[in-house]
Coordinates of C-alpha atoms in Angstrom, one line a residue:
M1 CA -67.2 130.4 86.2
E2 CA -66.9 131.9 89.7
T3 CA -70.3 131.9 91.5
T4 CA -71.9 133.2 94.6
E5 CA -74.6 131.5 96.6
D6 CA -77.6 133.8 97.3
A7 CA -80.8 133.2 99.2
I8 CA -83.9 135.0 97.9
L9 CA -87.7 135.0 98.6
G10 CA -86.9 135.2 102.3
G11 CA -84.5 132.3 102.0
R12 CA -86.9 129.9 100.4
L13 CA -84.9 129.9 97.1
K14 CA -81.2 129.3 97.1
L15 CA -79.3 130.2 93.9
L16 CA -75.8 129.9 92.5
Q17 CA -75.1 132.9 90.3
P18 CA -72.2 134.2 88.4
K19 CA -69.9 136.4 90.5
R20 CA -69.5 138.7 87.5
G21 CA -71.8 139.2 84.6
H22 CA -75.5 138.7 84.4
R23 CA -77.0 138.3 87.9
A24 CA -80.6 138.1 89.0
G25 CA -82.3 141.1 90.6
H26 CA -85.8 142.3 91.4
D27 CA -86.9 141.8 87.8
A28 CA -86.9 138.0 88.0
I29 CA -88.9 137.9 91.2
L30 CA -91.4 140.6 90.1
L31 CA -91.8 138.6 86.8
A32 CA -92.6 135.4 88.7
A33 CA -94.9 137.3 91.1
A34 CA -96.9 138.7 88.2
A35 CA -97.6 135.3 86.6
P36 CA -100.9 133.5 87.2
K37 CA -100.9 129.9 88.4
S38 CA -100.3 127.3 85.7
D39 CA -99.6 123.6 85.1
L40 CA -97.0 123.9 82.3
A41 CA -94.9 127.1 82.2
L42 CA -92.2 128.2 79.8
D43 CA -89.4 130.6 81.0
L44 CA -87.8 132.2 78.0
G45 CA -84.3 133.6 78.7
A46 CA -84.1 131.9 82.0
G47 CA -80.6 132.9 83.0
A48 CA -79.6 130.9 86.1
G49 CA -83.3 129.9 86.6
T50 CA -84.4 132.6 89.1
A51 CA -87.9 133.4 87.7
G52 CA -88.8 129.8 86.7
L53 CA -87.7 128.4 90.0
A54 CA -89.5 131.2 91.9
L55 CA -92.7 130.1 90.1
L56 CA -92.2 126.6 91.6
V57 CA -91.2 127.7 95.0
R58 CA -94.3 130.0 95.2
G59 CA -96.6 127.1 94.1
A60 CA -97.5 129.1 90.9
A61 CA -96.5 126.3 88.5
K62 CA -96.3 122.5 88.5
M63 CA -93.7 122.1 85.7
V64 CA -91.4 124.7 84.2
T65 CA -89.3 124.5 81.0
M66 CA -86.4 126.9 81.1
V67 CA -84.7 128.1 77.9
E68 CA -81.4 129.8 78.0
I69 CA -78.9 130.5 75.2
D70 CA -75.8 130.7 77.4
P71 CA -74.4 127.2 78.2
A72 CA -72.9 128.2 81.5
L73 CA -76.1 129.8 82.7
S74 CA -78.2 126.9 81.5
K75 CA -75.9 124.6 83.5
L76 CA -76.5 126.8 86.6
S77 CA -80.3 126.5 86.0
A78 CA -79.9 122.7 86.3
Q79 CA -77.7 123.0 89.4
N80 CA -80.1 125.4 91.0
A81 CA -83.1 123.2 90.3
N82 CA -81.2 120.3 92.0
R83 CA -80.2 122.5 95.0
N84 CA -83.8 123.3 95.7
G85 CA -85.1 119.8 95.1
L86 CA -86.9 120.8 91.9
D87 CA -85.3 118.5 89.4
N88 CA -88.6 116.6 88.7
A89 CA -90.5 119.9 88.1
T90 CA -88.0 121.4 85.6
R91 CA -86.8 120.9 82.0
I92 CA -83.7 122.7 81.0
L93 CA -83.0 123.6 77.4
C94 CA -79.9 125.4 76.1
G95 CA -80.8 127.1 72.9
D96 CA -81.6 130.3 71.0
I97 CA -85.1 131.6 71.5
E98 CA -84.9 133.3 68.1
G99 CA -83.8 130.1 66.4
D100 CA -85.9 127.4 64.7
D101 CA -84.6 124.3 66.3
L102 CA -85.9 124.5 69.9
P103 CA -87.5 121.1 70.9
L104 CA -90.7 122.7 72.2
Q105 CA -94.3 121.7 71.6
T106 CA -96.5 124.2 69.9
D107 CA -99.8 125.3 71.5
A108 CA -98.9 123.4 74.7
Y109 CA -98.1 125.8 77.6
D110 CA -100.5 127.6 80.0
L111 CA -97.9 130.3 80.8
A112 CA -94.9 131.9 79.2
I113 CA -92.7 134.4 81.1
M114 CA -89.9 136.5 79.8
N115 CA -87.5 139.3 80.6
P116 CA -86.1 140.1 77.2
P117 CA -82.8 142.0 76.5
F118 CA -83.8 145.6 76.8
N119 CA -80.8 147.9 76.0
D120 CA -80.7 149.4 72.5
S121 CA -77.6 148.2 70.7
M122 CA -77.5 151.4 68.7
T123 CA -77.2 153.7 71.7
L124 CA -75.5 151.6 74.4
R125 CA -72.0 150.4 74.4
P126 CA -72.2 146.7 75.1
S127 CA -70.6 145.1 78.2
P128 CA -67.2 143.5 77.6
D129 CA -68.7 140.5 79.4
A130 CA -70.2 138.5 76.5
A131 CA -72.9 136.8 78.6
R132 CA -74.0 140.1 80.2
A133 CA -74.1 141.8 76.8
R134 CA -76.2 138.9 75.3
A135 CA -78.6 139.2 78.2
H136 CA -79.1 142.9 78.1
V137 CA -78.6 144.2 74.5
A138 CA -81.6 144.1 72.2
R139 CA -82.1 144.6 68.5
P140 CA -85.1 146.6 67.1
D141 CA -87.0 143.4 66.5
T142 CA -86.1 141.5 69.7
A143 CA -89.5 142.1 71.4
E144 CA -91.4 140.9 68.3
R145 CA -89.3 137.8 68.0
W146 CA -89.6 136.8 71.6
I147 CA -93.4 137.4 71.7
A148 CA -93.8 135.4 68.4
R149 CA -91.9 132.5 70.1
A150 CA -94.2 132.7 73.1
S151 CA -97.3 132.8 70.9
R152 CA -96.2 129.7 69.0
H153 CA -95.9 127.6 72.2
L154 CA -98.8 128.9 74.3
K155 CA -102.1 127.2 74.0
A156 CA -105.3 129.3 73.3
G157 CA -106.1 131.1 76.5
G158 CA -102.5 130.9 77.8
C159 CA -101.0 133.8 79.5
L160 CA -97.8 135.7 78.5
T161 CA -96.1 137.7 81.3
I162 CA -93.3 140.2 80.5
I163 CA -91.2 142.5 82.5
H164 CA -89.4 145.3 80.5
R165 CA -88.5 148.9 80.5
P166 CA -91.4 151.4 80.0
E167 CA -89.8 152.6 76.8
A168 CA -90.7 149.3 75.2
T169 CA -94.4 149.8 75.6
L170 CA -95.2 150.6 72.0
P171 CA -93.0 147.7 70.5
I172 CA -94.6 145.3 73.0
L173 CA -98.2 146.4 72.2
K174 CA -97.5 146.2 68.4
S175 CA -96.0 142.7 68.8
L176 CA -99.0 141.5 70.8
E177 CA -101.5 142.8 68.3
G178 CA -103.3 140.0 66.5
R179 CA -101.9 137.4 68.8
F180 CA -103.0 138.5 72.3
G181 CA -105.7 140.5 74.0
A182 CA -107.0 141.1 77.6
I183 CA -103.7 143.1 78.1
E184 CA -102.9 144.3 81.6
M185 CA -100.1 146.8 82.1
L186 CA -98.6 147.6 85.5
P187 CA -95.8 150.1 86.1
V188 CA -93.1 149.6 88.7
F189 CA -91.8 152.8 90.5
P190 CA -88.5 153.0 92.5
K191 CA -90.0 155.4 95.0
P192 CA -92.9 157.9 95.3
E193 CA -93.2 160.6 92.7
S194 CA -90.6 159.0 90.5
A195 CA -90.9 157.8 86.9
A196 CA -91.5 154.1 86.3
I197 CA -88.4 152.0 85.8
R198 CA -90.1 148.8 84.7
L199 CA -93.4 147.7 83.1
I200 CA -95.1 144.4 83.7
V201 CA -97.4 143.2 80.9
R202 CA -99.8 140.3 81.0
A203 CA -101.8 139.2 77.9
I204 CA -104.0 136.2 76.9
K205 CA -103.5 134.4 73.7
G206 CA -106.5 134.7 71.4
R207 CA -108.5 137.2 73.5
K208 CA -110.0 140.4 72.2
T209 CA -110.7 142.2 75.5
P210 CA -109.4 145.8 75.7
T211 CA -106.2 146.8 77.3
Q212 CA -106.1 148.0 80.9
M213 CA -103.5 150.2 82.7
L214 CA -103.4 149.2 86.4
P215 CA -102.2 150.9 89.5
G216 CA -98.5 150.4 89.9
I217 CA -96.1 149.1 92.5
T218 CA -93.7 151.3 94.5
L219 CA -90.6 149.5 95.7
N220 CA -89.2 152.0 98.2
D221 CA -90.6 154.8 100.3
S222 CA -89.2 158.4 100.2
E223 CA -86.4 157.4 102.7
G224 CA -85.3 154.5 100.5
K225 CA -86.8 151.8 102.7
P226 CA -88.7 148.9 101.0
T227 CA -92.5 149.4 101.1
A228 CA -94.7 146.9 102.7
A229 CA -96.0 145.8 99.3
A230 CA -92.5 145.3 98.0
E231 CA -91.6 143.2 101.0
R232 CA -94.7 141.0 100.6
I233 CA -93.7 140.4 96.9
L234 CA -89.9 140.2 97.0
R235 CA -89.5 138.4 100.3
G236 CA -92.8 136.9 101.2
G237 CA -93.6 135.6 97.7
A238 CA -97.0 137.3 97.4
S239 CA -98.7 137.5 94.0
I240 CA -98.8 141.0 92.4
F241 CA -102.2 140.3 90.8
G242 CA -103.7 138.2 93.6
D243 CA -104.1 135.1 91.4

């Protein structure tokens, strides 16, 4: 696999990524920035490790288990942990989130983060790159299966943090029902007066508190320049929720 070396979070995190195929973007950093502090974190669909390692670099987690189905990306996760001196704070698992044989403890984690596949397999022509297609193409029950997996491994009171497309709002809320409460939803806008392109969702296992829709984040101003808030989050490593 051909790779590139990239520096993110203002150079604090150095990553090897595939030159072609699935590459980390703003989503992974926004996901990490939305997560509360934790001792044991679980990164489902970790890719090359961007979001999980960003948790550690930002001091938002003490130990992260990163699960990725693609062997090449899982290997990159391990290499990236090593390159950033985070070997002792990571556990790398190559396996299928939707399978039954992942060696993960139940009711054990304080935090689970996920950026599930989001493109509808019925309406989108999949990428010819197998890894990219696997990372981005979802089935109708993908959100429910991933949320069920997170619920199985989170302890009571643990937090699930998701980044997804706004179109997935109803499937996500339906999948959270009966498992999670205290739901917080925060839209991400590309620029002022534009429709949201992403939705960040946080929920607490076992809670019954009502759902809240929070003020969103705007990534760029009307001239296309990054906003001060986006710079603080994407380069400075600031927390979106202030926790």
